[in-house]
Short mmCIF file of C-alpha atoms in Angstrom, two decimals:
data_model
loop_
_atom_site.label_atom_id
_atom_site.label_comp_id
_atom_site.label_asym_id
_atom_site.label_seq_id
_atom_site.Cartn_x
_atom_site.Cartn_y
_atom_site.Cartn_z
CA MET A 178 7.62 92.98 85.70
CA GLU A 179 10.78 93.01 82.42
CA VAL A 180 11.14 89.30 82.78
CA SER A 181 6.78 89.21 82.51
CA ASP A 182 6.82 91.66 79.82
CA PHE A 183 10.01 89.53 77.98
CA LEU A 184 7.71 86.58 78.34
CA ASN A 185 4.80 87.52 76.97
CA SER A 186 6.32 89.07 73.73
CA ILE A 187 7.68 86.01 73.46
CA SER A 188 4.67 84.05 73.67
CA ALA A 189 3.11 86.43 71.75
CA SER A 190 5.46 86.22 68.96
CA MET A 191 5.33 82.59 68.64
CA LEU A 192 1.45 82.47 68.52
CA ARG A 193 1.74 85.25 65.57
CA LYS A 194 4.91 83.08 63.54
CA PRO A 195 2.43 80.72 61.93
CA PHE A 196 -0.65 83.45 61.44
CA SER A 197 2.04 84.86 59.53
CA ASP A 198 3.71 82.04 57.84
CA SER A 199 0.06 80.63 55.94
CA LYS A 200 -0.41 84.21 55.37
CA ILE A 201 2.92 84.44 53.31
CA LEU A 202 2.31 81.25 52.07
CA SER A 203 -1.78 82.09 50.29
CA ASN A 204 -0.08 85.27 48.98
CA THR A 205 2.83 83.66 47.28
CA ILE A 206 0.43 81.11 46.05
CA LEU A 207 -2.64 82.92 45.12
CA GLY A 208 -0.06 86.06 43.73
CA LEU A 209 1.21 83.34 41.27
CA PRO A 210 -0.18 83.82 37.67
CA PHE A 211 -2.99 82.06 36.32
CA LEU A 212 -0.70 79.15 33.79
CA GLU A 213 1.67 78.65 36.65
CA LEU A 214 -0.69 78.70 39.57
CA ALA A 215 -2.45 75.68 37.22
CA ALA A 216 0.93 74.01 36.58
CA VAL A 217 1.50 73.59 40.24
CA CYS A 218 -2.71 72.31 41.35
CA VAL A 219 -2.00 69.94 38.27
CA ASN A 220 1.29 68.64 38.79
CA LEU A 221 0.76 68.11 42.87
CA THR A 222 -2.88 66.73 42.02
CA LEU A 223 -1.52 63.79 40.14
CA VAL A 224 1.23 62.87 42.11
CA VAL A 225 -1.50 62.20 44.56
CA LEU A 226 -3.22 60.07 42.17
CA PHE A 227 -0.25 58.09 40.94
CA LEU A 228 1.31 57.75 44.00
CA PHE A 229 -2.99 56.59 44.87
CA VAL A 230 -3.15 54.09 41.80
CA VAL A 231 0.65 52.80 42.35
CA SER A 232 -0.72 51.71 46.50
CA VAL A 233 -3.71 50.11 45.39
CA ARG A 234 -1.38 47.78 42.85
CA LYS A 235 0.63 47.47 45.04
CA ILE A 236 -1.98 45.58 47.87
CA CYS A 237 -3.51 43.26 44.90
CA VAL A 238 -0.11 42.31 43.35
CA CYS A 239 0.53 40.80 47.10
CA GLU A 240 -2.15 38.47 46.35
CA GLY A 241 -0.86 37.38 43.12
CA ARG A 242 2.62 37.29 43.10
CA ILE A 243 5.26 36.51 39.76
CA ARG A 244 5.90 32.33 40.70
CA ILE A 245 9.11 30.90 38.84
CA ASN A 246 8.73 27.62 37.79
CA LYS A 247 11.74 25.84 38.09
CA GLU A 248 10.81 22.36 38.01
CA ASN A 249 12.06 21.92 34.52
CA GLY A 250 14.94 25.04 35.04
CA THR A 251 13.19 27.31 33.01
CA SER A 252 11.44 30.40 35.25
CA THR A 253 8.39 31.62 33.34
CA THR A 254 7.25 34.85 33.51
CA THR A 255 3.79 36.14 33.53
CA ILE A 256 3.90 39.97 31.37
CA ASN A 257 0.34 41.48 30.10
CA GLY A 258 -1.32 38.63 30.64
CA ASN A 259 0.88 35.90 28.69
CA ASN A 260 3.51 33.28 29.89
CA VAL A 261 6.22 33.43 28.35
CA ILE A 262 9.89 31.60 28.29
CA ASP A 263 13.48 32.43 27.85
CA GLY A 264 12.29 35.94 26.61
CA GLU A 265 14.93 38.57 25.76
CA VAL A 266 13.55 42.43 25.77
CA VAL A 267 14.11 44.11 22.52
CA ILE A 268 13.77 48.03 23.79
CA GLY A 269 12.82 50.13 20.52
CA SER A 270 13.65 54.14 21.02
CA MET A 271 10.56 55.52 21.28
CA PHE A 272 11.72 54.20 25.04
CA LYS A 273 14.53 55.26 25.33
CA PHE A 274 14.05 58.61 23.64
CA SER A 275 10.87 59.37 25.96
CA VAL A 276 13.02 58.70 29.14
CA PHE A 277 15.71 60.74 28.09
CA SER A 278 13.07 63.32 27.71
CA CYS A 279 11.88 62.72 31.40
CA PHE A 280 14.79 62.79 32.50
CA TYR A 281 15.65 66.16 30.56
CA VAL A 282 12.94 67.94 31.86
CA LEU A 283 13.89 66.60 35.52
CA PHE A 284 17.60 67.88 35.13
CA VAL A 285 16.24 71.14 33.91
CA GLN A 286 14.02 72.00 37.04
CA VAL A 287 16.19 70.85 39.24
CA VAL A 288 18.91 73.84 37.64
CA VAL A 289 16.08 75.64 38.54
CA LEU A 290 15.22 75.03 41.59
CA GLY A 291 19.26 75.57 42.44
CA PHE A 292 19.68 78.40 40.74
CA ASP A 293 16.27 80.62 42.49
CA GLY A 294 17.39 78.93 45.44
CA VAL A 295 20.35 80.50 45.69
CA SER A 296 18.99 83.79 44.01
CA LEU A 297 16.41 83.87 47.44
CA ILE A 298 19.44 83.40 49.96
CA SER A 299 21.93 86.18 48.68
CA ASN A 300 18.78 88.10 47.98
CA GLY A 301 18.24 87.79 52.24
CA ALA A 302 22.01 87.67 53.20
CA ASP A 303 21.03 91.18 54.00
CA GLY A 304 18.89 90.80 57.03
CA LYS A 305 15.79 90.59 55.80
CA HIS A 306 13.33 87.73 55.78
CA VAL A 307 14.10 84.92 52.89
CA ASN A 308 9.84 83.95 51.21
CA TRP A 309 11.30 80.29 51.09
CA PHE A 310 7.30 80.07 48.98
CA LEU A 311 8.55 81.12 45.84
CA LEU A 312 9.91 77.93 45.46
CA CYS A 313 6.96 76.46 44.93
CA VAL A 314 6.58 76.42 42.35
CA PRO A 315 10.14 74.86 41.19
CA ALA A 316 9.73 72.08 43.37
CA ALA A 317 6.48 71.13 42.23
CA GLN A 318 7.86 70.60 39.04
CA GLY A 319 10.78 68.98 39.98
CA LEU A 320 8.86 66.85 41.97
CA ALA A 321 6.35 66.00 39.26
CA TRP A 322 9.13 65.07 36.61
CA PHE A 323 10.73 63.14 39.62
CA VAL A 324 8.09 60.82 39.48
CA LEU A 325 7.12 60.63 35.76
CA SER A 326 11.09 59.64 35.03
CA PHE A 327 11.02 57.22 37.24
CA SER A 328 7.74 55.64 35.94
CA ALA A 329 8.90 55.90 32.83
CA LEU A 330 12.49 54.25 33.26
CA GLN A 331 9.80 51.39 35.41
CA CYS A 332 8.02 50.48 31.91
CA LYS A 333 11.06 48.72 30.76
CA LEU A 334 11.52 46.65 34.05
CA LYS A 335 7.16 45.22 33.54
CA VAL A 336 8.35 44.52 29.96
CA SER A 337 4.63 46.70 29.28
CA HIS A 338 4.27 47.55 25.17
CA LYS A 339 2.13 50.68 26.11
CA PHE A 340 2.32 54.10 28.65
CA PRO A 341 -0.01 54.02 31.85
CA PHE A 342 -2.97 55.94 31.13
CA ILE A 343 -2.32 58.80 33.92
CA LEU A 344 1.62 58.95 32.75
CA ARG A 345 0.38 59.87 28.68
CA VAL A 346 -2.36 62.46 30.43
CA TRP A 347 0.53 63.85 32.62
CA TRP A 348 2.27 64.12 29.31
CA LEU A 349 0.13 65.86 27.33
CA LEU A 350 -1.43 68.63 29.92
CA SER A 351 1.87 69.68 30.71
CA PHE A 352 2.82 70.33 26.78
CA VAL A 353 -0.29 72.08 27.05
CA ILE A 354 0.63 74.43 29.36
CA CYS A 355 4.30 74.84 28.22
CA LEU A 356 1.95 75.48 24.85
CA CYS A 357 0.34 77.89 26.89
CA ASN A 358 2.97 79.21 28.72
CA PHE A 359 5.52 79.76 25.19
CA TYR A 360 3.10 82.18 23.42
CA VAL A 361 2.50 84.45 26.55
CA ASP A 362 6.58 84.53 27.19
CA VAL A 363 7.16 85.64 23.42
CA ARG A 364 5.16 87.72 23.33
CA GLY A 365 6.17 88.95 26.84
CA LEU A 366 9.47 89.20 25.45
CA TYR A 367 8.23 90.98 22.37
CA VAL A 368 6.86 93.81 24.14
CA GLU A 369 9.25 93.94 27.42
CA GLY A 370 12.49 92.41 25.71
CA PHE A 371 15.42 91.09 27.59
CA LYS A 372 13.40 92.96 31.10
CA TYR A 373 11.14 90.09 31.09
CA LEU A 374 14.07 87.31 30.47
CA SER A 375 14.18 85.31 33.94
CA THR A 376 14.84 81.53 35.12
CA ARG A 377 11.22 80.40 34.30
CA VAL A 378 11.33 81.47 30.97
CA VAL A 379 14.50 79.91 30.00
CA ALA A 380 13.55 76.88 31.21
CA ASN A 381 10.13 76.94 29.67
CA PHE A 382 11.65 77.53 26.63
CA ALA A 383 14.26 74.46 26.91
CA VAL A 384 11.79 71.96 27.67
CA THR A 385 9.11 72.64 24.58
CA PRO A 386 11.09 70.09 22.43
CA ALA A 387 11.48 67.73 24.90
CA LEU A 388 7.10 67.99 25.88
CA ALA A 389 6.39 67.81 22.63
CA PHE A 390 8.01 64.56 21.70
CA LEU A 391 6.25 63.32 25.02
CA SER A 392 3.38 64.63 23.87
CA VAL A 393 3.41 62.43 20.57
CA ALA A 394 4.28 59.70 22.81
CA ALA A 395 1.43 60.19 24.89
CA ILE A 396 -0.84 59.68 21.59
CA ARG A 397 0.92 56.86 19.97
CA GLY A 398 0.35 55.45 23.35
CA VAL A 399 3.24 52.05 22.37
CA THR A 400 6.28 51.74 24.01
CA GLY A 401 8.40 50.49 21.31
CA ILE A 402 9.35 47.34 23.90
CA GLU A 403 8.82 43.87 22.86
CA VAL A 404 9.76 40.37 24.06
CA CYS A 405 11.96 37.56 21.74
CA VAL A 406 10.27 34.39 22.22
CA ASP A 407 13.20 31.87 21.70
CA LEU A 408 11.42 29.04 20.55
CA ASP A 409 14.35 26.85 19.66
CA ALA A 410 13.17 24.38 23.12
CA GLN A 411 9.62 24.06 21.06
CA GLU A 412 10.71 23.56 17.39
CA PRO A 413 9.69 19.53 16.79
CA LEU A 414 12.05 17.75 14.90
CA LEU A 415 10.78 17.27 11.69
CA VAL A 416 9.39 20.83 9.85
CA GLU A 417 6.99 20.10 7.39
CA GLU A 418 6.43 23.57 5.96
CA GLU A 419 7.46 27.15 7.26
CA THR A 420 5.55 28.44 9.54
CA GLY A 421 4.15 32.08 9.25
CA CYS A 422 4.45 35.49 12.19
CA LEU A 423 3.77 34.83 15.66
CA LYS A 424 3.29 37.77 16.39
CA VAL A 425 -0.02 39.73 16.46
CA THR A 426 -1.50 42.56 14.25
CA PRO A 427 -0.49 46.28 15.50
CA TYR A 428 -4.42 46.99 15.15
CA LYS A 429 -5.23 45.28 18.09
CA ASP A 430 -3.02 47.35 20.36
CA ALA A 431 -2.96 51.08 18.25
CA GLY A 432 -3.93 54.18 19.56
CA ILE A 433 -5.81 57.08 18.99
CA PHE A 434 -3.08 58.83 16.85
CA SER A 435 -2.48 55.09 14.94
CA LEU A 436 -6.35 54.35 14.23
CA ALA A 437 -6.66 57.57 12.65
CA THR A 438 -3.18 57.69 10.41
CA LEU A 439 -3.65 54.19 9.96
CA SER A 440 0.37 54.68 10.90
CA TRP A 441 0.71 50.83 12.35
CA LEU A 442 0.68 49.48 8.64
CA ASN A 443 4.13 51.11 8.21
CA PRO A 444 6.32 48.41 9.58
CA LEU A 445 4.74 46.09 7.05
CA LEU A 446 4.66 48.55 4.47
CA SER A 447 8.44 49.72 4.96
CA ILE A 448 9.31 45.75 4.94
CA GLY A 449 7.53 45.70 1.77
CA ALA A 450 9.34 47.95 0.05
CA LYS A 451 12.82 46.58 0.54
CA ARG A 452 11.69 43.06 -0.79
CA PRO A 453 8.33 41.00 -1.47
CA LEU A 454 6.70 39.62 1.55
CA GLU A 455 6.83 37.00 2.88
CA LEU A 456 4.47 34.37 4.87
CA LYS A 457 6.83 35.24 7.99
CA ASP A 458 6.03 38.74 7.18
CA ILE A 459 2.15 38.89 7.57
CA PRO A 460 1.42 39.10 11.55
CA LEU A 461 -1.73 36.83 12.72
CA VAL A 462 -4.86 38.15 12.66
CA ALA A 463 -5.96 39.19 16.09
CA PRO A 464 -7.93 36.73 18.31
CA LYS A 465 -11.14 39.13 17.72
CA ASP A 466 -11.17 39.24 14.30
CA ARG A 467 -10.87 35.89 13.74
CA ALA A 468 -12.91 33.19 12.14
CA LYS A 469 -13.06 31.25 15.67
CA THR A 470 -14.73 34.12 17.12
CA SER A 471 -16.96 35.50 14.80
CA TYR A 472 -18.68 31.38 14.56
CA LYS A 473 -19.10 31.27 18.57
CA ILE A 474 -21.01 34.94 18.45
CA LEU A 475 -23.11 34.13 15.38
CA ASN A 476 -24.07 30.58 16.90
CA THR A 477 -24.56 31.99 20.40
CA ASN A 478 -26.69 34.18 18.95
CA TRP A 479 -28.44 31.20 15.82
CA GLU A 480 -28.56 28.70 18.79
CA ARG A 481 -31.01 31.51 21.58
CA LEU A 482 -32.91 32.78 18.66
CA LYS A 483 -34.00 28.73 18.22
CA ALA A 484 -34.51 28.58 21.44
CA GLU A 485 -37.08 31.72 22.38
CA ASN A 486 -39.15 30.18 19.32
CA PRO A 487 -38.54 26.57 18.69
CA SER A 488 -41.71 26.47 16.81
CA LYS A 489 -40.68 28.88 13.92
CA GLN A 490 -37.17 29.28 11.85
CA PRO A 491 -35.22 32.14 13.20
CA SER A 492 -34.07 34.61 10.98
CA LEU A 493 -30.40 34.73 10.01
CA ALA A 494 -30.61 38.66 8.88
CA TRP A 495 -31.36 39.44 12.84
CA ALA A 496 -28.61 36.84 14.10
CA ILE A 497 -26.01 38.72 12.26
CA LEU A 498 -27.88 42.10 13.52
CA LYS A 499 -27.83 40.58 17.31
CA SER A 500 -23.68 40.01 16.46
CA PHE A 501 -22.35 42.88 15.47
CA TRP A 502 -24.78 45.85 16.27
CA LYS A 503 -21.69 47.39 18.20
CA GLU A 504 -19.43 47.10 14.42
CA ALA A 505 -22.31 48.68 12.51
CA ALA A 506 -23.05 51.06 15.00
CA VAL A 507 -19.51 52.66 15.04
CA ASN A 508 -19.06 52.21 11.62
CA ALA A 509 -22.84 54.73 11.20
CA ILE A 510 -21.00 56.87 13.57
CA PHE A 511 -18.66 57.20 10.83
CA ALA A 512 -21.20 57.73 7.94
CA GLY A 513 -22.96 59.88 9.28
CA LEU A 514 -20.32 62.03 10.11
CA ASN A 515 -18.63 61.67 6.47
CA THR A 516 -22.26 62.77 4.64
CA LEU A 517 -22.39 66.02 6.97
CA VAL A 518 -19.66 67.05 6.66
CA ALA A 519 -19.43 66.45 3.25
CA TYR A 520 -22.24 69.12 2.24
CA VAL A 521 -20.04 72.04 4.42
CA GLY A 522 -18.71 73.05 1.27
CA PRO A 523 -21.71 73.37 -0.58
CA TYR A 524 -22.92 75.05 2.15
CA MET A 525 -20.46 77.42 2.51
CA ILE A 526 -19.68 78.50 -1.60
CA SER A 527 -22.52 80.85 -1.36
CA TYR A 528 -20.34 82.78 1.85
CA PHE A 529 -17.16 82.76 -0.20
CA VAL A 530 -18.31 83.95 -3.38
CA ASP A 531 -19.24 86.53 -1.87
CA TYR A 532 -15.93 87.08 0.23
CA LEU A 533 -14.62 87.61 -3.37
CA GLY A 534 -17.17 90.04 -4.37
CA GLY A 535 -15.58 92.05 -2.39
CA ILE A 536 -18.39 91.48 0.85
CA GLU A 537 -16.94 91.08 4.06
CA THR A 538 -19.84 89.98 7.14
CA PHE A 539 -17.23 90.37 9.62
CA PRO A 540 -13.03 90.72 10.12
CA HIS A 541 -11.24 88.15 9.06
CA GLU A 542 -13.81 85.97 6.97
CA GLY A 543 -11.71 84.93 4.77
CA TYR A 544 -8.98 83.43 7.14
CA VAL A 545 -12.39 81.48 9.03
CA LEU A 546 -14.13 80.19 5.85
CA ALA A 547 -10.41 78.53 4.57
CA GLY A 548 -9.97 77.50 7.96
CA ILE A 549 -13.85 76.27 7.84
CA PHE A 550 -12.51 74.97 4.42
CA PHE A 551 -10.12 72.73 5.81
CA ALA A 552 -11.52 71.13 8.45
CA ALA A 553 -14.27 70.30 6.62
CA LYS A 554 -12.43 67.95 4.31
CA LEU A 555 -9.61 66.74 7.01
CA VAL A 556 -12.97 65.36 8.66
CA GLU A 557 -14.40 63.43 5.39
CA THR A 558 -10.67 62.06 4.52
CA LEU A 559 -10.48 61.09 8.24
CA THR A 560 -14.10 59.50 8.64
CA THR A 561 -14.07 58.08 5.08
CA ARG A 562 -11.19 56.25 5.66
CA GLN A 563 -12.51 55.21 9.39
CA TRP A 564 -15.83 54.19 7.37
CA TYR A 565 -14.69 51.99 4.27
CA LEU A 566 -12.30 50.00 7.08
CA GLY A 567 -14.73 49.32 9.47
CA VAL A 568 -17.41 48.72 6.44
CA ASP A 569 -14.07 45.92 5.24
CA ILE A 570 -13.85 44.45 8.70
CA LEU A 571 -17.34 43.98 9.46
CA GLY A 572 -18.05 41.76 5.91
CA MET A 573 -14.66 40.18 7.07
CA HIS A 574 -16.45 38.83 10.79
CA VAL A 575 -19.99 38.00 9.08
CA ARG A 576 -17.62 35.87 5.81
CA SER A 577 -16.26 34.29 8.11
CA ALA A 578 -18.81 33.21 10.72
CA LEU A 579 -20.93 32.10 8.03
CA THR A 580 -18.54 30.44 5.87
CA ALA A 581 -17.64 28.12 9.42
CA MET A 582 -21.52 27.15 10.13
CA VAL A 583 -22.40 26.50 6.54
CA TYR A 584 -19.00 24.06 6.58
CA ARG A 585 -20.04 22.60 10.12
CA LYS A 586 -24.01 22.28 9.04
CA GLY A 587 -22.67 20.61 5.61
CA LEU A 588 -20.47 18.05 7.49
CA ARG A 589 -23.45 17.12 9.73
CA LEU A 590 -25.71 16.11 6.89
CA SER A 591 -27.43 12.78 6.74
CA SER A 592 -27.65 10.69 2.67
CA SER A 593 -30.72 12.05 2.21
CA ALA A 594 -29.96 15.21 2.53
CA LYS A 595 -27.07 14.72 1.14
CA GLN A 596 -29.35 14.18 -1.88
CA SER A 597 -31.24 17.21 -2.27
CA HIS A 598 -27.63 19.55 -0.97
CA THR A 599 -24.67 18.36 -3.31
CA SER A 600 -21.53 19.76 -2.42
CA GLY A 601 -21.69 22.26 -5.48
CA GLU A 602 -24.38 23.88 -3.98
CA ILE A 603 -22.71 24.41 -0.43
CA VAL A 604 -19.68 24.89 -1.84
CA ASN A 605 -21.47 27.52 -3.77
CA TYR A 606 -23.23 28.85 -0.73
CA MET A 607 -19.79 29.37 0.93
CA ALA A 608 -18.20 30.82 -1.80
CA VAL A 609 -21.29 33.65 -3.13
CA ASP A 610 -23.75 33.18 -1.20
CA VAL A 611 -21.70 34.12 2.15
CA GLN A 612 -19.43 36.84 -0.19
CA ARG A 613 -22.78 38.85 -1.04
CA VAL A 614 -24.55 38.94 2.20
CA GLY A 615 -20.33 40.14 3.60
CA ASP A 616 -20.95 42.76 0.59
CA TYR A 617 -23.93 44.27 2.31
CA SER A 618 -21.97 45.92 5.06
CA TRP A 619 -21.35 48.07 2.22
CA TYR A 620 -24.97 49.21 1.49
CA LEU A 621 -26.07 48.30 5.46
CA HIS A 622 -26.18 52.48 5.96
CA ASP A 623 -27.81 53.16 2.66
CA MET A 624 -31.82 53.07 4.38
CA TRP A 625 -31.04 56.67 6.29
CA MET A 626 -28.24 57.84 4.16
CA LEU A 627 -30.43 58.34 1.29
CA PRO A 628 -33.32 60.69 3.31
CA MET A 629 -30.84 62.29 4.73
CA GLN A 630 -28.67 63.13 1.84
CA ILE A 631 -31.68 64.58 -0.25
CA ILE A 632 -32.89 66.51 2.84
CA LEU A 633 -29.59 68.60 3.09
CA ALA A 634 -29.35 68.67 -0.51
CA LEU A 635 -32.28 70.41 -0.80
CA LEU A 636 -31.92 72.43 2.05
CA ILE A 637 -29.13 74.37 -0.24
CA LEU A 638 -30.88 74.70 -2.89
CA TYR A 639 -34.31 76.10 -0.89
CA LYS A 640 -31.34 78.43 0.99
CA SER A 641 -30.12 79.38 -2.85
CA VAL A 642 -32.77 79.18 -5.30
CA GLY A 643 -35.54 79.20 -2.99
CA ILE A 644 -38.89 76.96 -4.50
CA ALA A 645 -37.23 76.47 -7.09
CA ALA A 646 -36.06 73.33 -5.11
CA LEU A 647 -38.97 71.90 -5.27
CA ALA A 648 -38.35 70.66 -8.94
CA THR A 649 -35.58 68.96 -7.38
CA LEU A 650 -37.41 66.95 -5.05
CA ILE A 651 -39.85 65.64 -7.83
CA ALA A 652 -37.36 65.13 -10.45
CA THR A 653 -35.66 63.11 -7.83
CA VAL A 654 -38.66 61.38 -6.98
CA ILE A 655 -39.37 60.18 -10.06
CA SER A 656 -36.33 58.74 -10.70
CA ILE A 657 -36.07 56.98 -7.82
CA VAL A 658 -39.76 55.60 -9.14
CA VAL A 659 -38.75 54.63 -12.29
CA THR A 660 -36.12 52.52 -10.65
CA VAL A 661 -38.13 49.99 -8.30
CA PRO A 662 -38.77 48.01 -11.99
CA VAL A 663 -35.40 47.74 -13.09
CA ALA A 664 -34.52 46.55 -9.71
CA ARG A 665 -36.89 44.12 -9.32
CA ILE A 666 -35.83 43.16 -13.69
CA GLN A 667 -32.43 43.46 -11.73
CA GLU A 668 -33.50 40.57 -9.30
CA ASN A 669 -35.16 38.15 -10.87
CA TYR A 670 -32.00 37.87 -13.40
CA GLN A 671 -29.99 37.71 -10.47
CA ASP A 672 -31.82 34.69 -9.37
CA LYS A 673 -31.61 33.02 -12.92
CA LEU A 674 -28.28 33.85 -12.30
CA MET A 675 -27.70 31.82 -8.69
CA ALA A 676 -29.73 29.11 -10.21
CA ALA A 677 -27.33 28.54 -13.64
CA LYS A 678 -24.31 28.19 -11.16
CA ASP A 679 -25.52 26.08 -8.81
CA GLU A 680 -26.56 23.88 -11.73
CA ARG A 681 -22.93 24.54 -12.94
CA MET A 682 -21.48 23.38 -9.60
CA ARG A 683 -23.68 20.02 -10.17
CA LYS A 684 -22.15 19.00 -12.53
CA THR A 685 -18.72 20.32 -12.08
CA SER A 686 -18.77 17.60 -9.37
CA GLU A 687 -20.81 15.26 -11.37
CA SER A 688 -18.23 15.10 -14.39
CA LEU A 689 -15.09 15.04 -11.72
CA ARG A 690 -16.80 12.64 -9.47
CA ASN A 691 -16.92 10.30 -12.71
CA MET A 692 -13.57 10.79 -13.94
CA ARG A 693 -11.90 9.68 -10.77
CA ILE A 694 -14.34 6.28 -11.34
CA LEU A 695 -12.42 5.93 -14.82
CA LYS A 696 -9.25 7.30 -13.52
CA LEU A 697 -9.60 4.50 -10.79
CA GLN A 698 -11.02 1.57 -12.46
CA ALA A 699 -9.05 2.06 -16.01
CA TRP A 700 -11.72 1.98 -17.97
CA GLU A 701 -10.78 4.81 -20.18
CA ASP A 702 -10.00 2.39 -23.41
CA SER A 703 -12.80 0.76 -22.96
#
């Protein structure tokens, strides 16, 4: 009877143990602070997601591996879609510091894991049950940073010009959680003193500078790894002139932070500060910004419009709009946002004056007003730079496409057509008319920005002076009506100016052509 009771007790304890362990695990995990629980969830989720992405990529790579061409004794490797022959990989300081920061954080997490494990063992040496689930936080952190460190190191093997997107998001989330923990820890130390110190607090303080650097690297996205191609074997025997730079502009692969601050220009500006720029220092234009690409897009839309209605001459303005409407839409977003934030200052100036006069609507109103003014001015500055840059790029695309179309049409003109369109007029089309059309990108958004500016200004005036704002509206309408005849007169003078330029180019071309005949025939004395 005693043996059966003993067996029954053993079986009951074995059945209860899994349930007790799961209960301990759930109580331990759910009892964690919110930030530590968020760190565990984020790290484990991203580890699973990263392993899934890696496995999918491995399956895709199995179908087409990198091939080595041994026919001529040279190796051709595909890197980021480009074939590199006898390339030398140059590792930048950004990549070195990023990998060092990852392994530094990994080392700190491993030290914390070991220290907490030793503490648990020493505290459980008196026979009490050791709760190993308390190590879930440092274990999850160590696993995550193990994957992060070797994933960053793998960018060197793949010769990646950019860090993977998942890696960058991971770094940013880790830095945000670290900042939240930093604030909570500083507050706890201020309230409780050194009693609040623990291995987690010390580790969080230790890894904050490294995570801050990794967040900057994540925003930039560029690894700093470059491939220098040896072109000695491809050089011609006779070099007529000095070749330009073979490197494409950094604007092509610039990140959000680099585009917002225009820091992609820093390498070129640093070279220009040291010495005068040469042709080899100027990088190549990105393929999407070249004249060949713009011409193909515009010519395709032009031919499509001609095919839709062969009996009618298609509209060149409509073809340009269909070709470059995406760039115009992006510029419209920056222009509209710039217009809105430009009126934040005039709208908030009355609240600022009331606050300086001693009227405080809510606590800390001065800080809020100063923050709004600063944020509005910052957004206005950033949108203005992006707007102007986008307008310049849009105008460049339109000018290059139209110039290529006019030049190609000039090559196809018949002899009878050349009688009515001289070479001087064709040169005038490319030098003056195309420039005018390209400059129109600066005034493209005035059609909808001007009414919006008038409405915003009238609303601010109505808020300040009341019904007297109607006088401003009447004055605005009168000034617009008065400028209409002046604009027509300017248009007539512009037409006459263009006709005079055509005549000047025609006579200049005729004079040069006749001078060439006199020189070739040696008729100067006659």
